[in-house]
Amino acid sequence: MPNSFSIPRLLMNRLRAVMAAEMDTQARLKQVVRLIADTMIADVCSIYRRTTDDRLELIATEGLREDAVHRTFLTLEEGLVGRIAMTAEPLFIQDAPRHPDFSYRPETGEDPYHAFLGVPVLKGGKVIGVLTVQNQTERLYQDDEIDSLQTIAMVLAEIVPAGGGGPEQTGNARAGRPVNLEGRILCAGLGMGRVRLHDPVIPAAKFFAEDAQVEEHRLESAFEELHLSIDRLLAAEIGGLWGEPREVIEAYKLLASDPSWAEKLREGVRGGLSAEASIDRLRREHRARFEKVKDPYLRERLHDLEDLDNRLLRVLAGSDEIATNGESGSDEPEVLVARRLGPAELLDYGKAGLAAIILEEVATSSHAAIVARGMGIPTIGGIDGLLTHVSNGDTVIVDGEEGNVHLRPDDALLRAYETRRTLLGERQAVFQALRSEPTESKDGTPIRLMLNAGLGLDLDHLNSTGAEGIGLFRTEFQFLMSDRLPKVKDQIELYQHVLDGADGRPVYFRTLDLGGDKLLPNLNDAREENPALGWRSIRFALDRPGLFRRQLRALVRAAADRPLSVMFPMVTSAHEFREAKALLISELERSRSRGFTGPSELSVGAMLETPAFAYALEDIAEEVDFVSIGTNDMLQFFHAADRMTPLVSDRYPFVSRPVMRFLKQVRETCARFDIPVSICGEGAGRPLEALCLIGLGYHSLSMPAGGIGPVKRMLRSLDLSKFGPAFASLLQQREPALRNGVLELVRLQGIILDDA
Ligand code: PEP
Ligand code: MG
């Protein structure tokens, strides 16, 4: 998008009037094309919209045959219009019929037109339509005409109806129509509420300013208010993420002071746009660049810029608390809908008002998804084109159990939702009641159920679930959520906070587990053929001893006079364990020699995540204090099936003879060498899997918060003296499939499996 900006004042005034007038969408579109054709002295002006089946439908025209409207459909590969939709770039051509992409459609009667200019109509970073003008003569359109047409396309994005085909859809196509969308579960749970769009939306009627001077004044006041509010944010205490939000806000402060950002916005306003529209224009530019850029660092910067645009829009909208994105004050639960979301932004919303979150982006490991899980907000991601379907205030059901989103649900869906909520509530009440019961099997074998955590926020779950401690604290989250590498001081602060929160209950700190899907810009983001098998976890940490030592120092110092348990991720060989342990001991000695109180007790463990390590255990039996099996990684290596690739990640069952026989062997090795062993992968939190693990003799399981209730319920119904031998004999047989065999035992022995 060019930086200079102009749009003929006459056209602007007339467009403003058309946008403000009461009329249906089809009539409005017709008026818009007529106005554009008139003012730009074009023989044709047409609007195409992208249908849900990815065709381009002619929905309004001035100059082509009227009866072609809603009857002409192009594919995305077809013609100049298709090309614009595919590239999301403007296209201008002096002599269209001679262009290789030209496609002739006799029903439109367009034979004599030569000059062609088209621009994409973009919404939420996606092409939802195309706006074109054509002239009979061969002419070149000027830069300011292209610029004008892009600005008009921006207004059109608000009135071009989304979705299906046919004239009956135009108008209020979106209002009232139920839509079901499928996505990926980022945080399980069920939620319903009114849509709250994260990115402020500007009504089409507010695009053009009546008085440019007044508008410039509004913009300047908004700048001032933005700066003040950022300073207020920096002065305020923002808890929860240790340093990260502060750095994000500091980055905003720098961006907000960038003169070129402000100047671009002023240009738009001087050209006749409203302050909001001028920001929106720039926001679209940032988004369009975002879609194209692959570099993670640049993407973060562009996202920050877009976020700043949004903050400024909120200031203009009069929300006096832009820091908190405004908790709406309404009692109705809200479902936050965003293209993507930063962790700090999510924290800004506060926990209270959000019933659920829906994101266009997909990554389960995205930082917002991690925070959402910490907050326990049902979240679904990976819904392409989401924003073209939703409007502020729509009712939506987020089914984070099945991975579905039901927009504007009908009565039947609403009733089904209520039923499921009631059931869920009843189940939660059962789990709550179990909290004070002993964590042991029906026949009295105590089993330790611990929590997997990674954020300060997760500590809340310690009390709410009654977990016995934190069996896995993923320290890398602090690094992933921060713009800069956390300083030793920040790390100490976090570890102390965790130990304080655990209040004497054990915490197993897992040292930095970066790499694989957990990348840090400029640190370990080199492209690899097989990242899961690559330079990651302890391999990376040992190759970056400076970084690793600082973490070990922080752990040792944070523990001062309290017991400390540290474990190293993805150890593959005895040598790696020894090297890592030596670094830890040397940091301990260093700290002591400098007068720091060391931990009262130190226990050093290793995560068993590679099958190879199972056969190295006996070599380090005297040196390792405990082993924790990370079944998420262990299974992907065991089955050679990438855990991040949906096509294979669930292909091989956990409850299978090969997996169980392997785990049995590990259990026996640990028993032989007197090494305490526990399990900390996600599987430990699923009742059926937990049952089998307990059956194998694993008596310490660490799991996500949501697993504790269901696993404890299963445990309380389990007679281990009966199940253990029956399971052992099942393992020795060849038939039936292990899972079926276990389910049969469950039925016969009255074990309660409540798969959350
Ligand atoms: C695992 O791999 O099982 C594990 C607990 O670690 P993470 O999921 O963090 O890789
Ligand atoms: Mg792992």
mmCIF file with all atom_site columns, N, CA, C and O and ligand atoms in Angstrom, residues 452 472 474 476-477 510 513 518 536 607 609 629-634 643 680-682, ligand 1:
data_model
loop_
_atom_site.group_PDB
_atom_site.id
_atom_site.type_symbol
_atom_site.label_atom_id
_atom_site.label_alt_id
_atom_site.label_comp_id
_atom_site.label_asym_id
_atom_site.label_entity_id
_atom_site.label_seq_id
_atom_site.pdbx_PDB_ins_code
_atom_site.Cartn_x
_atom_site.Cartn_y
_atom_site.Cartn_z
_atom_site.occupancy
_atom_site.B_iso_or_equiv
_atom_site.pdbx_formal_charge
_atom_site.auth_seq_id
_atom_site.auth_comp_id
_atom_site.auth_asym_id
_atom_site.auth_atom_id
_atom_site.pdbx_PDB_model_num
ATOM   1  N N  . ASN A 1 452 ? 1.590  -31.183 36.489 1.00 0.00 ? 452 ASN A N  1
ATOM   2  C CA . ASN A 1 452 ? 2.523  -30.606 35.522 1.00 0.00 ? 452 ASN A CA 1
ATOM   3  C C  . ASN A 1 452 ? 2.244  -29.116 35.441 1.00 0.00 ? 452 ASN A C  1
ATOM   4  O O  . ASN A 1 452 ? 1.092  -28.707 35.277 1.00 0.00 ? 452 ASN A O  1
ATOM   5  N N  . LEU A 1 472 ? 6.400  -31.952 37.504 1.00 0.00 ? 472 LEU A N  1
ATOM   6  C CA . LEU A 1 472 ? 7.151  -31.446 36.348 1.00 0.00 ? 472 LEU A CA 1
ATOM   7  C C  . LEU A 1 472 ? 6.900  -29.945 36.258 1.00 0.00 ? 472 LEU A C  1
ATOM   8  O O  . LEU A 1 472 ? 5.766  -29.519 36.035 1.00 0.00 ? 472 LEU A O  1
ATOM   9  N N  . ARG A 1 474 ? 7.942  -26.987 33.942 1.00 0.00 ? 474 ARG A N  1
ATOM   10 C CA . ARG A 1 474 ? 8.621  -26.751 32.662 1.00 0.00 ? 474 ARG A CA 1
ATOM   11 C C  . ARG A 1 474 ? 9.225  -25.345 32.683 1.00 0.00 ? 474 ARG A C  1
ATOM   12 O O  . ARG A 1 474 ? 8.551  -24.368 32.349 1.00 0.00 ? 474 ARG A O  1
ATOM   13 N N  . GLU A 1 476 ? 11.193 -23.841 30.722 1.00 0.00 ? 476 GLU A N  1
ATOM   14 C CA . GLU A 1 476 ? 11.417 -23.103 29.467 1.00 0.00 ? 476 GLU A CA 1
ATOM   15 C C  . GLU A 1 476 ? 10.273 -22.148 29.137 1.00 0.00 ? 476 GLU A C  1
ATOM   16 O O  . GLU A 1 476 ? 10.425 -21.234 28.342 1.00 0.00 ? 476 GLU A O  1
ATOM   17 N N  . PHE A 1 477 ? 9.101  -22.346 29.748 1.00 0.00 ? 477 PHE A N  1
ATOM   18 C CA . PHE A 1 477 ? 7.985  -21.453 29.431 1.00 0.00 ? 477 PHE A CA 1
ATOM   19 C C  . PHE A 1 477 ? 8.342  -19.998 29.712 1.00 0.00 ? 477 PHE A C  1
ATOM   20 O O  . PHE A 1 477 ? 7.982  -19.100 28.971 1.00 0.00 ? 477 PHE A O  1
ATOM   21 N N  . ARG A 1 510 ? 12.258 -29.037 35.887 1.00 0.00 ? 510 ARG A N  1
ATOM   22 C CA . ARG A 1 510 ? 12.896 -29.611 34.701 1.00 0.00 ? 510 ARG A CA 1
ATOM   23 C C  . ARG A 1 510 ? 13.699 -28.471 34.058 1.00 0.00 ? 510 ARG A C  1
ATOM   24 O O  . ARG A 1 510 ? 13.137 -27.402 33.798 1.00 0.00 ? 510 ARG A O  1
ATOM   25 N N  . ASP A 1 513 ? 14.131 -26.942 28.357 1.00 0.00 ? 513 ASP A N  1
ATOM   26 C CA . ASP A 1 513 ? 13.837 -27.945 27.332 1.00 0.00 ? 513 ASP A CA 1
ATOM   27 C C  . ASP A 1 513 ? 13.454 -27.210 26.053 1.00 0.00 ? 513 ASP A C  1
ATOM   28 O O  . ASP A 1 513 ? 12.302 -27.210 25.650 1.00 0.00 ? 513 ASP A O  1
ATOM   29 N N  . LYS A 1 518 ? 9.759  -25.851 20.534 1.00 0.00 ? 518 LYS A N  1
ATOM   30 C CA . LYS A 1 518 ? 9.917  -24.714 21.441 1.00 0.00 ? 518 LYS A CA 1
ATOM   31 C C  . LYS A 1 518 ? 11.154 -23.916 21.042 1.00 0.00 ? 518 LYS A C  1
ATOM   32 O O  . LYS A 1 518 ? 12.265 -24.194 21.491 1.00 0.00 ? 518 LYS A O  1
ATOM   33 N N  . ARG A 1 536 ? 18.194 -30.169 20.625 1.00 0.00 ? 536 ARG A N  1
ATOM   34 C CA . ARG A 1 536 ? 17.176 -29.746 21.566 1.00 0.00 ? 536 ARG A CA 1
ATOM   35 C C  . ARG A 1 536 ? 17.484 -30.239 22.976 1.00 0.00 ? 536 ARG A C  1
ATOM   36 O O  . ARG A 1 536 ? 18.426 -30.998 23.188 1.00 0.00 ? 536 ARG A O  1
ATOM   37 N N  . MET A 1 607 ? 15.129 -37.187 32.931 1.00 0.00 ? 607 MET A N  1
ATOM   38 C CA . MET A 1 607 ? 13.883 -37.608 32.282 1.00 0.00 ? 607 MET A CA 1
ATOM   39 C C  . MET A 1 607 ? 14.221 -38.701 31.278 1.00 0.00 ? 607 MET A C  1
ATOM   40 O O  . MET A 1 607 ? 15.156 -38.566 30.485 1.00 0.00 ? 607 MET A O  1
ATOM   41 N N  . GLU A 1 609 ? 13.180 -40.026 28.120 1.00 0.00 ? 609 GLU A N  1
ATOM   42 C CA . GLU A 1 609 ? 12.320 -39.690 26.981 1.00 0.00 ? 609 GLU A CA 1
ATOM   43 C C  . GLU A 1 609 ? 12.779 -40.392 25.712 1.00 0.00 ? 609 GLU A C  1
ATOM   44 O O  . GLU A 1 609 ? 12.092 -40.366 24.704 1.00 0.00 ? 609 GLU A O  1
ATOM   45 N N  . ILE A 1 629 ? 9.652  -40.427 33.630 1.00 0.00 ? 629 ILE A N  1
ATOM   46 C CA . ILE A 1 629 ? 9.473  -40.796 32.220 1.00 0.00 ? 629 ILE A CA 1
ATOM   47 C C  . ILE A 1 629 ? 8.542  -39.796 31.536 1.00 0.00 ? 629 ILE A C  1
ATOM   48 O O  . ILE A 1 629 ? 7.376  -39.638 31.924 1.00 0.00 ? 629 ILE A O  1
ATOM   49 N N  . GLY A 1 630 ? 9.079  -39.115 30.535 1.00 0.00 ? 630 GLY A N  1
ATOM   50 C CA . GLY A 1 630 ? 8.277  -38.165 29.760 1.00 0.00 ? 630 GLY A CA 1
ATOM   51 C C  . GLY A 1 630 ? 7.660  -38.934 28.600 1.00 0.00 ? 630 GLY A C  1
ATOM   52 O O  . GLY A 1 630 ? 8.274  -39.085 27.548 1.00 0.00 ? 630 GLY A O  1
ATOM   53 N N  . THR A 1 631 ? 6.453  -39.422 28.804 1.00 0.00 ? 631 THR A N  1
ATOM   54 C CA . THR A 1 631 ? 5.892  -40.322 27.786 1.00 0.00 ? 631 THR A CA 1
ATOM   55 C C  . THR A 1 631 ? 5.524  -39.593 26.494 1.00 0.00 ? 631 THR A C  1
ATOM   56 O O  . THR A 1 631 ? 5.425  -40.228 25.447 1.00 0.00 ? 631 THR A O  1
ATOM   57 N N  . ASN A 1 632 ? 5.336  -38.281 26.549 1.00 0.00 ? 632 ASN A N  1
ATOM   58 C CA . ASN A 1 632 ? 4.993  -37.579 25.297 1.00 0.00 ? 632 ASN A CA 1
ATOM   59 C C  . ASN A 1 632 ? 6.116  -37.764 24.282 1.00 0.00 ? 632 ASN A C  1
ATOM   60 O O  . ASN A 1 632 ? 5.889  -38.160 23.132 1.00 0.00 ? 632 ASN A O  1
ATOM   61 N N  . ASP A 1 633 ? 7.325  -37.450 24.718 1.00 0.00 ? 633 ASP A N  1
ATOM   62 C CA . ASP A 1 633 ? 8.456  -37.612 23.816 1.00 0.00 ? 633 ASP A CA 1
ATOM   63 C C  . ASP A 1 633 ? 8.822  -39.080 23.665 1.00 0.00 ? 633 ASP A C  1
ATOM   64 O O  . ASP A 1 633 ? 9.122  -39.540 22.565 1.00 0.00 ? 633 ASP A O  1
ATOM   65 N N  . MET A 1 634 ? 8.788  -39.799 24.786 1.00 0.00 ? 634 MET A N  1
ATOM   66 C CA . MET A 1 634 ? 9.216  -41.197 24.741 1.00 0.00 ? 634 MET A CA 1
ATOM   67 C C  . MET A 1 634 ? 8.420  -41.968 23.678 1.00 0.00 ? 634 MET A C  1
ATOM   68 O O  . MET A 1 634 ? 8.974  -42.721 22.886 1.00 0.00 ? 634 MET A O  1
ATOM   69 N N  . ARG A 1 643 ? 5.114  -36.275 17.401 1.00 0.00 ? 643 ARG A N  1
ATOM   70 C CA . ARG A 1 643 ? 3.967  -35.873 18.216 1.00 0.00 ? 643 ARG A CA 1
ATOM   71 C C  . ARG A 1 643 ? 3.294  -34.607 17.699 1.00 0.00 ? 643 ARG A C  1
ATOM   72 O O  . ARG A 1 643 ? 2.184  -34.280 18.090 1.00 0.00 ? 643 ARG A O  1
ATOM   73 N N  . CYS A 1 680 ? 5.600  -38.589 33.849 1.00 0.00 ? 680 CYS A N  1
ATOM   74 C CA . CYS A 1 680 ? 5.092  -37.215 33.804 1.00 0.00 ? 680 CYS A CA 1
ATOM   75 C C  . CYS A 1 680 ? 4.569  -36.783 32.425 1.00 0.00 ? 680 CYS A C  1
ATOM   76 O O  . CYS A 1 680 ? 4.454  -35.599 32.159 1.00 0.00 ? 680 CYS A O  1
ATOM   77 N N  . GLY A 1 681 ? 4.251  -37.701 31.547 1.00 0.00 ? 681 GLY A N  1
ATOM   78 C CA . GLY A 1 681 ? 3.664  -37.273 30.259 1.00 0.00 ? 681 GLY A CA 1
ATOM   79 C C  . GLY A 1 681 ? 2.164  -37.060 30.404 1.00 0.00 ? 681 GLY A C  1
ATOM   80 O O  . GLY A 1 681 ? 1.577  -37.425 31.435 1.00 0.00 ? 681 GLY A O  1
ATOM   81 N N  . GLU A 1 682 ? 1.544  -36.511 29.363 1.00 0.00 ? 682 GLU A N  1
ATOM   82 C CA . GLU A 1 682 ? 0.107  -36.214 29.427 1.00 0.00 ? 682 GLU A CA 1
ATOM   83 C C  . GLU A 1 682 ? -0.743 -37.469 29.682 1.00 0.00 ? 682 GLU A C  1
ATOM   84 O O  . GLU A 1 682 ? -1.791 -37.402 30.313 1.00 0.00 ? 682 GLU A O  1
HETATM 85 C C1 . PEP B 2 .   ? 7.172  -35.422 27.825 1.00 0.00 ? 1   PEP B C1 1
HETATM 86 O O1 . PEP B 2 .   ? 7.821  -35.383 26.773 1.00 0.00 ? 1   PEP B O1 1
HETATM 87 O O2 . PEP B 2 .   ? 6.442  -36.370 28.152 1.00 0.00 ? 1   PEP B O2 1
HETATM 88 C C2 . PEP B 2 .   ? 7.242  -34.298 28.769 1.00 0.00 ? 1   PEP B C2 1
HETATM 89 C C3 . PEP B 2 .   ? 6.661  -34.384 29.939 1.00 0.00 ? 1   PEP B C3 1
HETATM 90 O O3 . PEP B 2 .   ? 7.872  -33.179 28.376 1.00 0.00 ? 1   PEP B O3 1
HETATM 91 P P1 . PEP B 2 .   ? 7.275  -32.149 27.300 1.00 0.00 ? 1   PEP B P1 1
HETATM 92 O O4 . PEP B 2 .   ? 5.855  -32.543 27.014 1.00 0.00 ? 1   PEP B O4 1
HETATM 93 O O5 . PEP B 2 .   ? 7.413  -30.807 27.904 1.00 0.00 ? 1   PEP B O5 1
HETATM 94 O O6 . PEP B 2 .   ? 8.179  -32.374 26.141 1.00 0.00 ? 1   PEP B O6 1
#
